[in-house]
Amino acid sequence: MGSRRVNLNLPSVENREFRLGTIISWDGNAKDLVEESNYEGRSEKRGGCQSGKEGGCKLCELNMPFSQQAMCCHAIIETQAANITDCVLVEHSPIGCSARLPRINLTYKGGLSRRGKELQNIKVVSTNLQEKDMVFGAALKLKKTIRDAYERYNPKAIFVALACSTAIIGEDICSTSEEMEAEIGIPVIPLECEGFRSKHWSTGFDIAQHAVLRRIVKRNPQKQSDLINIVALWGSDYFSEILKPLGLRVNYLIDMASFDELAQASEAVATTTFCHTLGSYFGSALETEFGVPQIHAPMPYGFAGTDAWIREIAKVTGKEDIVEAYIESEHKRVLPKIKELREKLKGVKGFVATGSAYAHAIIEVIKELGVQVDGSVVFHHDPVYDSGNEHENSLKFLTDNYGDIEYFSVSKTQQFQLYGLLKRVAPDFIIIRHNGIAPLALKMGVPAMPMGDEHMAVGYDGMIRVGEALVEILSRKKFGKLLQENIKLPYTDWWLNQEDPFLIGKHPEILETCVDRFQAENNEEKGNVENGR
């Protein structure tokens, strides 16, 4: 297996589509995507778009003619840099780029509450750029904003985020940040996260992690033999419950961590994550650049994944003498309840619509519960992860241990496709992470289970938590059926009758025909109105 090396000498991380070969549109079955991804071959090369030992073609991707909605790298930076408890994010942008902050603040405070931390608001300051700033530049305004942020909050570091507008006019945030760091005496860290930079928002996670690794993580650490890094978001502290019997303390990164907790990441005995999509870059960099071993194992979901994950942690941390007894006792503890849930969920069909690796994990959990899964949609697909380690090939682990998924799609949260995706597999429920998907699913009579706490499914108890939630949701299907009978979906009958949700990507000429037809209908209607006058 080839070794892929993170390059922290670069001022900013490479986009995922260049580094990993990430795609955002595909349709087929899961086993075909595993084969086309050629994880092992791509791990031999630095560029993710290289397929096979001698290089080769990029993973085939459907070219959809438009995007109904999307999220950007800048928005993801708001969920990362703005979620460090004693740091400040300065958004060098018009105020519109800050529109999501109330929602991000709510998520942040919810996470603090779950972890038992002191509640506080996120600390974000905008340069609030105007038209004249776009014409004459805004370096002086950025300097003043950094000074104001420092005086107001006394942070341990200030992050400066680029936006689409400031990237277009060529604002040099790197030089300004360097100048202001010398003036105020704390790290001022530029983030090149303009919204149009990458075709998928997950690059934003890598941008934030790259900056933390370069500027905050200690280069000369004093090792803590019982500390383990968990690259996570806002989930409950279930990892401490799982790892405490092995004598390990958890250090969560990046969300809701303090500057010092980020700095001590290099002091840990190992790094792992709840999702390879989120944690692969951070874990690989800590391993190759700081000597902190990454846990090369499946994610901790279901029996197979959790067993392998715990065994690998025990191997890395020197706990192999106690791990088998621990695993055996956990199986005995949870198996009776899981068998009970399997009986209740017998014959139920589910659908998962979440981020990439996380979807693989959730499918494993509900398959452990006996749920049939014929379809899933992930919001992007990484053919390989940064470590290139075969044990992190989460889609292959899913298909090898739990079987194929007949309809496995990649689509960037395009709601116009969701009707067709659900129609062709007719699930009894859908599991989601992004709540905007739920209303359309419910209008089709399909209840949604939102994974608001992304750690809900982790570990052995995660199977029980998910199973109990599903039983409760399935007991309330009547509302969805009533809604389905009384709501008209905002799409034409022509589109609703299509069997292929990716039709206009495979045959874009159809869209041109539709546009011509709608224009003709509009002209005819306009003519009728004018004649009526």
XYZ file of C-alpha atoms in Angstrom:
533
model
C 0.000 0.000 0.000
C 1.457 3.341 -1.044
C 2.063 6.190 1.371
C 0.330 9.539 0.691
C 2.006 12.486 2.372
C 0.314 15.672 3.536
C 2.252 18.807 2.581
C 2.102 21.383 5.378
C 4.679 23.525 3.583
C 1.894 24.788 1.331
C 0.168 27.926 2.666
C -3.196 26.308 1.901
C -4.370 22.773 1.307
C -5.075 21.379 -2.150
C -8.736 20.975 -3.088
C -10.224 17.531 -2.607
C -10.978 17.101 -6.290
C -7.248 17.482 -7.047
C -5.871 15.733 -3.970
C -8.313 12.846 -3.719
C -10.258 12.856 -6.998
C -13.538 13.747 -5.250
C -16.717 13.594 -7.337
C -20.209 14.995 -6.689
C -22.431 13.117 -9.151
C -22.629 9.377 -9.861
C -25.255 6.634 -10.024
C -24.976 2.859 -9.889
C -24.475 0.213 -7.220
C -22.027 0.378 -4.347
C -19.793 -2.465 -5.511
C -19.323 -0.835 -8.909
C -18.282 2.405 -7.230
C -15.763 0.495 -5.103
C -14.277 -1.034 -8.242
C -14.200 2.227 -10.208
C -12.680 4.094 -7.269
C -9.632 1.798 -7.336
C -8.666 2.818 -3.804
C -5.466 0.795 -3.756
C -4.288 2.089 -7.127
C -4.991 5.710 -6.239
C -3.176 5.323 -2.926
C 0.021 4.742 -4.897
C -0.120 8.259 -6.338
C -0.065 11.704 -4.736
C -2.836 12.993 -7.017
C -6.245 11.489 -6.361
C -7.143 11.714 -10.040
C -4.495 9.135 -10.905
C -5.959 5.667 -11.248
C -3.690 2.624 -11.133
C 0.023 2.231 -10.601
C 0.887 3.896 -13.901
C -1.657 6.684 -13.568
C -4.759 6.871 -15.690
C -8.221 8.306 -16.099
C -10.237 10.199 -13.538
C -13.183 8.468 -11.896
C -16.193 8.921 -14.168
C -18.560 11.636 -12.966
C -21.969 12.606 -14.272
C -22.021 16.206 -15.481
C -25.268 17.626 -14.158
C -26.312 20.749 -16.133
C -27.199 22.825 -13.061
C -27.059 22.812 -9.276
C -30.277 23.533 -7.393
C -28.439 24.466 -4.207
C -25.054 24.078 -2.581
C -22.880 24.963 0.369
C -19.408 26.484 0.090
C -15.975 26.203 1.711
C -16.434 29.576 3.410
C -19.574 28.341 5.157
C -17.714 25.275 6.439
C -14.948 27.512 7.805
C -17.641 29.237 9.873
C -18.467 25.860 11.436
C -14.801 25.200 12.228
C -12.709 28.295 12.989
C -15.687 30.053 14.607
C -16.238 27.060 16.882
C -12.912 27.264 18.726
C -13.809 28.510 22.171
C -11.095 31.134 22.711
C -10.367 32.247 19.145
C -12.040 34.707 16.770
C -12.973 34.441 13.106
C -12.794 37.603 10.986
C -14.782 37.294 7.770
C -13.248 39.549 5.140
C -16.411 39.791 3.100
C -19.742 41.537 2.584
C -22.189 40.908 5.406
C -24.182 38.420 3.316
C -21.455 35.813 3.822
C -22.384 35.861 7.509
C -26.048 34.983 6.927
C -25.683 31.440 8.324
C -24.120 32.530 11.620
C -27.325 32.393 13.727
C -27.808 28.757 12.762
C -24.114 27.971 13.325
C -24.301 29.650 16.734
C -27.274 27.471 17.652
C -25.390 24.325 16.615
C -22.316 25.463 18.550
C -24.261 26.064 21.746
C -26.028 22.732 21.362
C -22.663 21.010 21.126
C -21.314 22.835 24.161
C -24.375 21.706 26.108
C -23.902 18.060 25.047
C -20.276 18.118 26.192
C -21.045 19.877 29.489
C -19.049 22.974 28.551
C -19.854 26.560 29.461
C -22.369 28.056 27.023
C -21.180 30.969 24.926
C -21.744 32.525 21.525
C -19.438 32.134 18.568
C -16.983 34.997 18.080
C -17.179 36.225 14.489
C -16.519 39.734 13.181
C -17.223 40.837 9.604
C -15.422 43.563 7.700
C -18.859 44.298 6.168
C -17.455 45.286 2.778
C -19.313 47.799 0.617
C -19.217 48.653 -3.075
C -16.395 51.183 -2.647
C -14.295 48.501 -0.921
C -14.655 46.302 -3.982
C -13.319 49.136 -6.132
C -10.547 50.577 -3.957
C -9.586 47.572 -1.821
C -10.107 46.941 1.871
C -6.759 46.090 3.473
C -7.020 49.004 5.914
C -10.536 47.964 6.858
C -9.310 44.413 7.510
C -6.515 45.696 9.767
C -8.957 47.787 11.770
C -11.335 44.840 12.124
C -8.528 42.596 13.398
C -7.547 45.240 15.953
C -11.179 45.598 17.061
C -11.572 41.818 17.393
C -8.397 41.590 19.477
C -9.438 44.421 21.800
C -12.995 43.162 22.194
C -12.357 39.448 22.784
C -8.663 39.101 23.764
C -8.454 35.824 21.811
C -5.517 33.408 21.662
C -5.645 33.457 17.852
C -7.545 35.206 15.071
C -8.520 33.488 11.832
C -9.072 35.595 8.709
C -11.393 34.095 6.094
C -11.306 35.016 2.418
C -14.602 35.138 0.496
C -15.610 35.057 -3.167
C -15.679 38.838 -3.448
C -12.316 39.436 -1.787
C -10.707 36.660 -3.815
C -11.974 38.218 -7.055
C -10.464 41.616 -6.262
C -7.204 40.025 -5.094
C -7.170 40.959 -1.400
C -3.846 39.771 0.070
C -5.002 38.423 3.428
C -1.732 36.534 3.938
C 0.437 39.676 3.999
C -2.087 41.589 6.080
C -2.340 38.730 8.578
C 1.436 38.549 8.896
C 1.663 42.306 9.495
C -1.109 42.253 12.109
C 0.392 39.243 13.897
C 3.572 41.239 14.420
C 1.510 44.143 15.765
C -0.804 42.367 18.233
C 1.426 39.455 19.219
C -0.906 36.470 18.684
C -1.302 34.132 15.697
C -3.322 35.752 12.888
C -4.090 32.917 10.527
C -5.285 33.432 6.928
C -7.797 30.985 5.442
C -8.054 30.865 1.645
C -11.633 29.608 1.642
C -13.382 31.559 -1.109
C -16.722 29.931 -1.850
C -16.074 29.075 -5.493
C -12.684 27.518 -4.772
C -13.838 23.889 -4.663
C -16.821 22.060 -6.084
C -17.540 20.443 -2.726
C -17.813 22.025 0.691
C -15.764 19.275 2.398
C -12.595 21.037 1.219
C -13.489 23.613 3.875
C -12.787 21.071 6.633
C -9.332 20.473 5.184
C -8.607 24.219 4.934
C -9.382 24.734 8.633
C -7.399 21.668 9.715
C -4.425 22.655 7.545
C -4.306 26.059 9.242
C -4.534 24.600 12.741
C -1.790 22.097 11.968
C 0.531 24.749 10.542
C 0.024 27.453 13.153
C -1.338 26.019 16.424
C -0.321 22.379 16.966
C 2.903 22.114 19.014
C 6.045 21.143 17.127
C 7.946 19.949 20.252
C 5.317 18.077 22.254
C 5.581 16.303 25.591
C 3.712 13.054 25.067
C 0.637 12.144 27.135
C 0.366 8.369 27.009
C -3.327 8.276 27.890
C -4.549 11.027 25.504
C -6.259 10.164 22.208
C -7.430 12.674 19.593
C -10.963 12.374 18.209
C -11.584 14.498 15.099
C -15.260 15.330 15.491
C -18.010 17.929 15.171
C -20.598 18.648 17.892
C -21.628 15.164 19.000
C -22.154 13.874 22.532
C -19.172 12.536 24.440
C -19.820 8.854 23.767
C -16.167 8.282 22.906
C -15.099 8.752 26.523
C -17.547 6.018 27.567
C -16.084 3.643 24.968
C -12.396 4.378 25.606
C -12.324 4.855 29.385
C -12.116 1.063 30.002
C -8.869 1.142 27.995
C -7.522 3.884 30.260
C -7.703 6.630 27.608
C -8.758 10.302 27.777
C -10.370 12.004 24.782
C -9.151 15.212 23.118
C -11.854 16.436 20.714
C -10.802 18.397 17.596
C -11.727 20.996 16.169
C -15.225 22.065 17.162
C -15.614 23.390 20.701
C -11.940 22.797 21.432
C -9.809 25.510 23.020
C -6.535 26.813 21.584
C -4.586 24.719 24.104
C -6.570 21.560 23.306
C -5.732 22.030 19.638
C -2.082 22.679 20.498
C -1.795 19.427 22.453
C -2.964 17.304 19.513
C 0.682 16.399 18.849
C 1.034 15.140 22.443
C -1.578 12.397 21.983
C -0.832 8.714 21.678
C -3.072 8.353 18.590
C -5.723 10.033 16.420
C -9.052 8.664 15.242
C -12.449 9.970 14.120
C -16.148 9.229 13.811
C -16.013 9.876 10.039
C -13.122 9.475 7.575
C -14.505 12.305 5.422
C -13.888 14.707 8.297
C -10.883 13.168 10.035
C -8.674 11.706 7.328
C -6.667 14.860 6.606
C -6.051 15.822 10.235
C -5.160 12.252 11.215
C -2.798 11.749 8.272
C -1.014 15.061 8.915
C -0.546 14.325 12.608
C 0.914 10.938 11.698
C 3.304 12.026 8.946
C 4.301 15.450 10.284
C 4.090 15.034 14.081
C 4.561 11.301 14.656
C 1.108 10.725 16.168
C -0.176 7.337 14.902
C -3.476 7.386 13.041
C -5.862 4.539 13.855
C -5.962 2.672 10.553
C -9.223 0.837 11.038
C -12.860 0.922 9.964
C -15.003 3.532 11.669
C -16.573 2.477 15.011
C -20.039 1.444 13.832
C -21.828 -1.876 14.075
C -20.162 -4.953 15.546
C -17.581 -5.482 12.795
C -16.393 -1.882 12.610
C -16.377 -1.233 16.352
C -14.525 -4.483 17.097
C -11.797 -3.728 14.541
C -11.510 -0.092 15.676
C -11.129 -0.977 19.362
C -8.591 -3.696 18.586
C -6.464 -1.283 16.554
C -6.573 1.333 19.317
C -5.546 -1.323 21.838
C -2.665 -2.359 19.576
C -1.389 1.212 19.161
C -1.770 2.118 22.851
C -0.448 -1.126 24.332
C -3.771 -2.397 25.710
C -3.945 -5.692 23.828
C -3.931 -7.708 27.040
C -7.353 -6.439 28.082
C -9.113 -5.694 24.791
C -10.596 -9.113 23.968
C -12.278 -9.441 27.354
C -13.652 -5.916 26.956
C -15.081 -6.645 23.496
C -16.622 -9.913 24.663
C -18.301 -8.261 27.642
C -19.698 -5.472 25.449
C -21.184 -7.983 22.997
C -22.889 -9.849 25.825
C -24.241 -6.610 27.252
C -25.838 -5.188 24.107
C -26.797 -8.273 22.091
C -30.099 -9.059 23.892
C -31.427 -5.547 23.240
C -30.229 -5.581 19.623
C -32.001 -8.912 19.030
C -35.184 -7.363 20.420
C -34.842 -4.391 18.061
C -34.213 -6.696 15.099
C -37.576 -8.321 15.748
C -39.315 -4.946 15.834
C -37.606 -3.782 12.622
C -38.069 -6.988 10.651
C -39.216 -6.259 7.092
C -38.455 -2.524 7.342
C -36.687 -0.752 4.463
C -34.448 2.260 5.038
C -32.691 4.941 3.001
C -29.629 6.975 4.071
C -28.887 10.494 2.773
C -25.819 11.967 4.473
C -22.174 12.805 3.859
C -19.982 10.199 2.232
C -18.157 8.028 4.794
C -20.804 8.756 7.419
C -23.458 7.203 5.171
C -21.370 4.041 4.828
C -21.272 3.812 8.623
C -24.979 4.471 9.194
C -25.909 1.813 6.634
C -23.770 -0.664 8.582
C -25.639 0.187 11.786
C -29.143 -0.207 10.396
C -28.166 -3.402 8.575
C -26.986 -4.766 11.948
C -30.543 -4.045 13.084
C -31.979 -6.132 10.246
C -33.161 -3.176 8.136
C -33.125 -3.678 4.376
C -31.207 -0.960 2.497
C -31.712 -0.868 -1.271
C -30.712 2.764 -1.803
C -28.630 5.615 -0.477
C -27.397 9.011 -1.645
C -24.127 10.560 -0.462
C -23.262 14.204 -1.065
C -19.830 13.492 -2.521
C -17.463 10.564 -2.929
C -13.744 10.422 -2.158
C -12.170 7.567 -4.161
C -9.301 7.492 -1.651
C -8.519 9.109 1.717
C -5.367 10.987 2.642
C -3.605 8.114 4.375
C -4.203 5.745 1.459
C -4.548 2.978 4.052
C -6.760 0.105 2.904
C -8.440 -0.207 6.313
C -10.004 3.232 5.804
C -11.700 2.211 2.554
C -15.102 2.554 4.185
C -17.261 1.809 1.145
C -15.406 -1.455 0.487
C -15.725 -2.369 4.165
C -19.476 -1.819 3.876
C -19.931 -3.990 0.794
C -17.555 -6.730 2.021
C -19.272 -7.082 5.391
C -22.898 -6.106 4.720
C -23.471 -6.665 1.004
C -24.121 -4.444 -1.995
C -26.421 -1.411 -2.179
C -28.343 -1.699 -5.455
C -28.995 2.025 -5.907
C -26.021 3.934 -4.544
C -25.938 7.543 -5.734
C -23.686 10.554 -5.361
C -25.510 13.890 -5.509
C -24.862 17.225 -3.792
C -28.193 17.625 -1.925
C -30.218 18.302 -5.079
C -33.838 18.228 -3.943
C -35.264 17.819 -7.440
C -33.635 14.360 -7.516
C -34.831 13.178 -4.124
C -38.321 12.204 -5.305
C -36.887 9.824 -7.924
C -34.242 8.469 -5.551
C -36.888 7.535 -2.989
C -39.489 6.374 -5.487
C -37.293 3.672 -6.978
C -36.647 1.963 -3.602
C -39.833 2.868 -1.622
C -38.269 3.069 1.869
C -40.161 3.178 5.143
C -37.887 5.906 6.515
C -34.919 8.103 5.591
C -31.925 8.985 7.794
C -30.533 12.468 7.203
C -27.944 14.930 8.574
C -29.115 18.021 6.670
C -32.611 18.928 7.808
C -33.691 20.592 4.555
C -34.175 17.139 3.042
C -36.816 16.139 5.588
C -39.810 18.211 4.343
C -39.713 16.819 0.805
C -39.337 13.254 2.068
C -42.282 13.748 4.420
C -44.386 15.070 1.530
C -43.791 11.671 -0.052
C -45.005 9.955 3.106
C -41.479 8.980 4.197
C -40.622 9.996 7.790
C -37.114 11.336 8.387
C -34.768 10.550 11.235
C -32.351 13.494 11.623
C -28.916 12.651 13.001
C -28.652 15.945 14.873
C -26.195 14.319 17.258
C -23.697 12.861 14.803
C -22.233 10.539 17.480
C -25.598 8.897 18.080
C -24.702 5.755 16.112
C -21.133 5.320 17.425
C -20.058 2.095 19.099
C -22.050 -0.817 20.452
C -24.623 1.353 22.202
C -25.009 3.358 18.996
C -26.880 0.450 17.441
C -29.349 0.525 20.325
C -29.771 4.313 20.218
C -30.479 4.241 16.481
C -32.793 1.238 16.728
C -34.912 2.773 19.483
C -35.185 6.044 17.569
C -36.301 4.200 14.432
C -38.984 2.273 16.306
C -40.341 5.551 17.662
C -40.283 7.290 14.257
C -41.979 4.400 12.479
C -44.816 4.525 15.027
C -45.704 8.004 13.723
C -46.024 7.414 9.980
C -49.636 8.572 9.763
C -48.751 12.280 9.579
C -46.519 11.706 6.554
C -49.247 9.753 4.774
C -51.778 12.508 5.410
C -49.334 15.082 4.117
C -48.655 12.997 1.017
C -52.370 12.799 0.240
C -52.926 16.534 0.589
C -49.752 18.139 -0.799
C -48.782 18.742 -4.424
C -45.052 18.494 -5.093
C -43.489 21.499 -6.893
C -42.487 19.514 -9.985
C -44.162 18.713 -13.290
C -45.854 15.384 -13.874
C -43.283 14.764 -16.620
C -40.426 14.901 -14.111
C -42.260 12.936 -11.432
C -42.896 10.141 -13.921
C -39.220 9.760 -14.829
C -37.558 6.601 -13.529
C -33.988 7.952 -13.610
C -33.194 10.826 -11.174
C -30.013 11.503 -13.186
C -31.764 11.701 -16.554
C -30.792 15.296 -17.348
C -27.167 14.567 -16.510
C -27.050 11.634 -18.911
C -29.128 13.407 -21.577
C -28.684 17.193 -21.175
C -30.398 17.801 -24.506
C -33.682 16.928 -22.775
C -33.306 19.983 -20.560
C -32.869 22.216 -23.629
C -36.079 20.776 -25.103
C -37.899 21.463 -21.829
C -36.672 25.055 -21.756
C -37.853 25.604 -25.353
C -41.238 24.112 -24.516
C -41.700 26.224 -21.386
C -40.688 29.376 -23.274
C -43.231 28.593 -25.983
C -45.921 28.038 -23.359
C -45.042 31.313 -21.640
C -45.124 33.207 -24.945
C -48.498 31.681 -25.762
C -49.864 32.638 -22.349
C -48.478 36.167 -22.728
C -50.126 36.467 -26.138
C -53.458 35.335 -24.760
C -53.273 37.969 -22.031
C -52.431 40.710 -24.529
C -55.273 39.672 -26.861
C -57.651 39.652 -23.954
C -56.868 43.292 -23.334
